[in-house]
Amino acid sequence: MISSTQISHLSDVLRPASPPREIAGVYTHDQIARLLDVVRTQGPWQLIIAQHFASVEELIATMSGAMPVGVEPSLDMFLTPTFRGYYANYSAVLYPELHDCFYNQVFLEHAKAYWGGAAYAKPQMMLFNINGPCGNTDPGHLDSPSFRGVRHENSPTWLCSVMGKSGLFQDYLIKMAQVITWFSHDAGSGFTYWPNGPAQPPARLQPPIYNRGVVVQNEMMMHRGEANGPIALQRPAGLSFETRFTGDPADKDNWRLMNGETVIAQHRTDELRFLVHWSGEVFEDFAELKMNMDGTHDLTHDQVFDTFIKDMRARGIAVEAPADPLHDQAFIRTLVAAYDFGSPAMYPTEAPVTPVYASAA
């Protein structure tokens, strides 16, 4: 059982460097068309959940709140028709036609200003999420933070998330800023976030959110997207971990969810909720830039797990060092229990959370 003092501490850890800054008119019409054209022509695209998590324990480690007693979680409970692909990674754009979208001077200036006028920034990654009508049972989650030596590129999503939640590795945290933009005409679908920690009231980017976004540090702030579209269409029949999202080759305004060669759902462009996530690394000065790039002050996985185990034992939590800490599900559950705040205390009345176990019933 986590004490009230520890719960308060964990909530305070999950506060971004600055409150999110809302922006509008983020991309030009031409850029939007090119971003969507890559999605249409370069797929098919996998479900987010199928790309990032090998077990339900790993997924829950990124979220907030334990399952109720007696409810046995499974990955199927969290299955929603949201798909992901990457436009850029490792600081390199993957599609030349998106060069100006990724190496974006305006975004770099946003990132530096967000961190109080930092001297340097570089683009690091750019992805998209896309779906038609879609439910959302997410109680709130963190994006994957990166630390010197232990990054989302070389470490499981769940580990980076728990490292962020714990507050034990702040000296190694890489400063990041995101420009996250939504394209949705749904009058009820916005973005919920907790800028002062999950124990405090939430804020909300109000819908409609077409070509509107935020500059934010999403890896240290609990947040959640919101459901969109008619409830009856939010979980299509036949949805599975093998389902793929792709453009219709015969109609550029039509999009398909497919199991193999079978179409299980189709949506028009104006029915989509499309998110574009640009992320940059930020450096206060040249000394910080050099330290981040030369690898002389990096963490190792062994250091991370040693730190966790020592901290948990100091708090009276009985834990043994597993042979394979990156994949040991019992060990992951112990870490989640030790460093999870729980579900946020409040949700917007316009966007309540639906418990995942209720949706699976």
XYZ file of C-alpha atoms in Angstrom:
361
model
C 0.000 0.000 0.000
C 1.420 3.393 -1.013
C 1.211 6.015 1.727
C -0.643 9.307 1.242
C 2.693 11.117 1.405
C 4.079 8.949 -1.376
C 0.930 9.446 -3.470
C 1.295 13.211 -3.128
C 4.949 12.937 -4.122
C 4.153 10.803 -7.176
C 1.525 13.318 -8.313
C 4.001 16.186 -7.967
C 6.562 14.300 -10.074
C 4.106 14.231 -12.981
C 4.172 17.925 -13.745
C 5.590 19.239 -17.021
C 8.269 21.903 -17.234
C 5.605 24.427 -18.288
C 1.836 24.277 -18.818
C 0.845 23.273 -22.356
C 0.638 26.166 -24.785
C -2.235 26.034 -27.249
C -1.523 26.874 -30.895
C -3.745 27.049 -33.982
C -3.202 26.858 -37.736
C -0.247 24.576 -37.093
C 0.198 23.193 -40.621
C -0.530 24.669 -44.037
C -3.139 23.078 -46.308
C -0.338 21.754 -48.499
C 1.475 20.191 -45.539
C -1.727 18.543 -44.298
C -2.318 17.053 -47.734
C 1.234 15.632 -47.842
C 1.019 14.243 -44.300
C -2.221 12.434 -45.144
C -0.904 11.248 -48.503
C 1.945 9.381 -46.780
C -0.631 7.659 -44.557
C -2.761 6.806 -47.584
C 0.014 5.461 -49.824
C 2.669 4.006 -47.491
C 0.556 1.696 -45.319
C -0.906 -0.537 -44.142
C -0.413 0.552 -40.520
C -0.541 -1.462 -37.307
C -2.516 -0.799 -34.138
C -0.580 1.211 -31.540
C -1.053 -1.491 -28.930
C 0.296 -4.180 -31.285
C 3.503 -2.211 -31.880
C 4.593 -1.335 -28.358
C 3.516 -3.946 -25.801
C 4.349 -7.618 -25.398
C 2.152 -8.139 -22.330
C -0.666 -6.460 -20.449
C 1.749 -5.720 -17.594
C 3.899 -3.637 -19.940
C 0.853 -1.699 -21.150
C -0.493 -1.006 -17.658
C 2.939 0.284 -16.627
C 2.453 3.284 -18.968
C -1.028 4.040 -17.665
C -2.412 5.189 -14.355
C -4.482 3.141 -11.969
C -4.507 -0.537 -11.058
C -7.245 -2.959 -12.106
C -9.992 -3.611 -9.522
C -9.659 -6.665 -7.312
C -10.980 -9.722 -9.093
C -10.527 -8.305 -12.606
C -7.888 -10.194 -14.568
C -6.489 -7.815 -17.189
C -5.787 -8.824 -20.765
C -4.508 -6.943 -23.791
C -7.882 -7.518 -25.486
C -9.500 -5.199 -22.917
C -7.439 -2.296 -24.237
C -7.994 -2.996 -27.929
C -9.149 0.134 -29.756
C -8.945 0.873 -33.504
C -6.133 3.450 -33.319
C -3.184 3.008 -35.662
C 0.318 4.478 -35.765
C 3.166 5.113 -38.138
C 6.374 7.162 -38.127
C 7.195 10.072 -40.396
C 10.651 10.542 -38.872
C 12.866 8.852 -36.300
C 16.412 9.055 -34.960
C 16.367 12.739 -36.036
C 15.956 11.742 -39.701
C 12.889 12.271 -41.862
C 11.724 9.007 -43.452
C 9.788 10.575 -46.329
C 11.597 13.340 -48.266
C 8.324 15.067 -49.130
C 7.900 15.876 -45.409
C 11.298 17.562 -44.989
C 9.786 20.953 -44.158
C 7.307 19.434 -41.686
C 10.012 17.705 -39.635
C 12.935 20.131 -39.891
C 10.552 22.857 -38.857
C 12.127 26.095 -37.617
C 8.872 27.308 -36.056
C 8.574 24.101 -34.029
C 12.195 24.362 -32.882
C 11.556 27.907 -31.662
C 8.397 26.705 -29.870
C 10.462 23.989 -28.152
C 13.189 26.353 -26.964
C 10.684 28.930 -25.737
C 8.727 26.248 -23.867
C 11.866 25.506 -21.838
C 12.374 29.157 -20.930
C 14.542 30.229 -23.821
C 16.918 27.280 -24.181
C 19.839 27.793 -26.543
C 19.545 24.695 -28.726
C 17.006 22.186 -30.002
C 16.929 19.448 -32.610
C 14.048 17.475 -34.088
C 14.018 13.918 -32.820
C 10.882 12.067 -33.948
C 7.569 12.552 -35.744
C 4.666 10.108 -35.749
C 0.960 9.966 -36.466
C -2.016 8.273 -34.842
C -5.111 7.791 -36.941
C -8.536 6.261 -36.451
C -12.143 6.458 -37.462
C -14.801 6.338 -34.739
C -13.016 5.081 -31.663
C -13.712 4.622 -27.967
C -11.199 5.589 -25.322
C -10.850 3.672 -22.078
C -7.443 5.194 -21.269
C -7.540 6.629 -17.721
C -4.476 8.741 -18.512
C -0.944 7.877 -19.558
C 2.560 9.223 -20.124
C 4.374 9.244 -23.422
C 7.712 7.497 -23.245
C 10.329 9.781 -21.641
C 13.986 9.441 -22.582
C 16.997 9.512 -20.317
C 20.655 9.726 -21.174
C 21.597 6.141 -22.047
C 18.074 4.717 -21.589
C 15.791 5.935 -24.344
C 12.651 4.804 -26.081
C 14.854 3.709 -28.999
C 16.787 1.163 -26.889
C 14.382 0.367 -24.048
C 10.814 -0.867 -23.608
C 8.095 1.777 -23.417
C 6.974 0.504 -20.001
C 10.447 0.928 -18.471
C 10.882 4.531 -19.600
C 7.385 5.310 -18.339
C 8.007 3.879 -14.851
C 11.354 5.679 -14.698
C 9.530 8.931 -15.366
C 6.802 8.214 -12.820
C 9.297 7.341 -10.091
C 11.123 10.671 -10.087
C 14.368 8.789 -9.372
C 16.136 9.676 -12.603
C 15.431 13.387 -13.053
C 19.145 14.206 -13.310
C 19.292 12.060 -16.451
C 16.017 13.172 -18.059
C 16.421 14.538 -21.575
C 14.545 17.794 -22.021
C 11.853 17.288 -24.643
C 9.068 19.337 -26.146
C 6.315 18.165 -28.453
C 4.133 19.948 -30.960
C 1.024 17.772 -31.031
C -1.670 18.626 -33.546
C -5.105 17.128 -34.104
C -7.329 17.043 -37.157
C -10.869 16.147 -36.139
C -14.276 17.634 -36.901
C -15.940 15.813 -33.981
C -17.698 18.417 -31.840
C -17.241 16.354 -28.672
C -13.686 15.035 -29.002
C -10.862 17.011 -27.400
C -7.716 16.390 -25.352
C -7.625 15.985 -21.550
C -4.473 16.728 -19.553
C -3.359 17.229 -15.948
C -0.804 20.094 -15.970
C -0.469 20.238 -12.165
C -0.284 16.500 -11.525
C -3.003 13.826 -11.550
C -4.126 14.712 -8.015
C -5.207 18.139 -9.282
C -8.054 19.170 -11.630
C -7.611 18.483 -15.348
C -7.580 20.930 -18.212
C -8.906 20.336 -21.695
C -8.198 21.389 -25.259
C -11.759 22.077 -26.293
C -13.203 20.639 -29.502
C -13.364 20.984 -32.386
C -9.609 20.510 -32.714
C -8.970 20.655 -36.440
C -5.404 21.892 -37.099
C -5.101 22.919 -33.461
C -2.544 21.676 -31.000
C -0.319 22.149 -27.982
C 3.356 22.650 -27.222
C 3.966 20.367 -24.272
C 6.209 17.946 -22.343
C 3.898 14.948 -22.672
C 6.322 12.426 -21.192
C 6.023 14.095 -17.776
C 2.319 15.006 -17.854
C -0.624 12.643 -17.520
C -2.922 13.048 -20.519
C -5.427 11.220 -22.667
C -7.099 11.533 -26.032
C -10.877 11.407 -26.083
C -13.360 9.165 -27.836
C -14.767 10.249 -31.171
C -17.515 9.269 -33.546
C -20.801 7.402 -33.032
C -20.637 4.999 -30.084
C -22.035 2.132 -32.166
C -19.060 2.396 -34.563
C -16.267 2.849 -32.006
C -15.242 -0.828 -31.888
C -15.832 -2.482 -35.255
C -16.769 -6.131 -35.396
C -13.739 -8.267 -36.165
C -11.185 -5.867 -34.673
C -8.050 -7.807 -33.698
C -4.315 -7.349 -33.174
C -3.841 -8.219 -36.847
C -6.146 -5.433 -38.104
C -4.458 -2.879 -40.364
C -5.380 0.642 -41.507
C -4.849 1.727 -45.100
C -6.032 4.075 -47.795
C -8.441 2.826 -50.431
C -6.488 2.649 -53.716
C -9.668 3.365 -55.677
C -10.825 6.396 -53.667
C -8.398 8.790 -51.946
C -11.175 10.018 -49.617
C -11.892 6.512 -48.309
C -10.002 4.586 -45.607
C -10.179 0.920 -44.680
C -9.673 -1.278 -41.631
C -8.644 -4.691 -42.926
C -8.038 -8.197 -41.590
C -5.944 -9.661 -44.361
C -7.964 -9.051 -47.521
C -11.247 -8.564 -45.619
C -12.521 -5.009 -45.049
C -14.113 -4.786 -41.575
C -14.819 -1.003 -41.594
C -14.547 1.999 -43.890
C -14.399 5.724 -43.098
C -14.366 8.971 -45.022
C -11.606 11.498 -44.393
C -13.876 13.894 -42.515
C -14.770 11.083 -40.071
C -11.166 10.540 -39.002
C -9.350 11.673 -35.893
C -5.785 12.256 -37.088
C -2.941 13.244 -34.752
C 0.536 14.418 -35.766
C 3.157 14.316 -33.002
C 6.458 16.165 -33.530
C 9.089 15.811 -30.814
C 12.338 17.693 -30.288
C 15.211 17.473 -27.827
C 16.114 20.706 -26.050
C 19.424 21.801 -24.517
C 19.805 24.725 -22.149
C 23.352 25.505 -23.319
C 26.283 23.981 -25.181
C 27.517 22.100 -22.100
C 24.172 20.276 -21.832
C 24.166 19.591 -25.563
C 27.639 18.060 -25.347
C 26.799 15.981 -22.266
C 23.747 14.556 -24.029
C 25.639 13.703 -27.174
C 29.013 12.398 -25.976
C 27.664 9.601 -23.766
C 29.965 10.265 -20.805
C 27.127 10.717 -18.275
C 24.760 7.979 -19.424
C 22.700 5.498 -17.441
C 22.803 1.759 -18.045
C 19.924 -0.681 -17.592
C 21.814 -2.304 -14.711
C 22.052 1.066 -12.922
C 18.343 1.665 -13.439
C 17.270 -1.661 -11.956
C 19.752 -1.377 -9.089
C 18.284 2.049 -8.275
C 14.721 0.731 -8.368
C 15.503 -2.262 -6.167
C 17.404 -0.213 -3.583
C 14.606 2.367 -3.421
C 11.843 -0.235 -3.084
C 13.711 -2.127 -0.376
C 14.341 1.123 1.507
C 10.560 1.651 1.466
C 9.929 -1.816 2.868
C 8.872 -3.437 -0.422
C 10.128 -7.001 -0.669
C 11.642 -7.497 -4.109
C 14.193 -9.853 -5.606
C 16.418 -9.018 -8.542
C 15.015 -11.014 -11.482
C 17.179 -12.752 -14.051
C 15.443 -10.883 -16.897
C 14.095 -7.599 -15.484
C 13.099 -6.251 -18.896
C 10.558 -9.035 -19.390
C 9.776 -10.501 -15.965
C 6.045 -9.843 -15.595
C 5.967 -10.252 -11.809
C 8.800 -7.737 -11.459
C 7.018 -5.297 -13.795
C 3.873 -5.588 -11.659
C 5.939 -4.824 -8.536
C 7.403 -1.705 -10.155
C 3.989 -0.526 -11.313
C 2.560 -0.954 -7.803
C 5.488 0.925 -6.253
C 5.440 3.965 -8.531
C 1.924 4.313 -9.902
C -0.089 7.267 -8.635
C -3.380 5.648 -9.560
C -6.133 7.079 -11.697
C -6.361 10.873 -11.826
C -8.568 12.313 -9.127
C -10.884 14.136 -11.558
C -12.024 14.045 -15.187
C -13.845 16.679 -17.245
C -17.605 16.185 -17.080
C -17.645 16.412 -20.901
C -15.103 13.589 -21.210
C -15.485 11.022 -18.414
C -13.330 7.931 -18.408
C -14.881 4.560 -19.235
C -13.230 1.779 -17.174
C -11.543 -0.687 -19.464
C -13.094 -3.625 -17.592
C -16.561 -2.160 -18.178
C -15.968 -1.905 -21.930
C -14.791 -5.508 -22.010
C -17.838 -6.861 -20.212
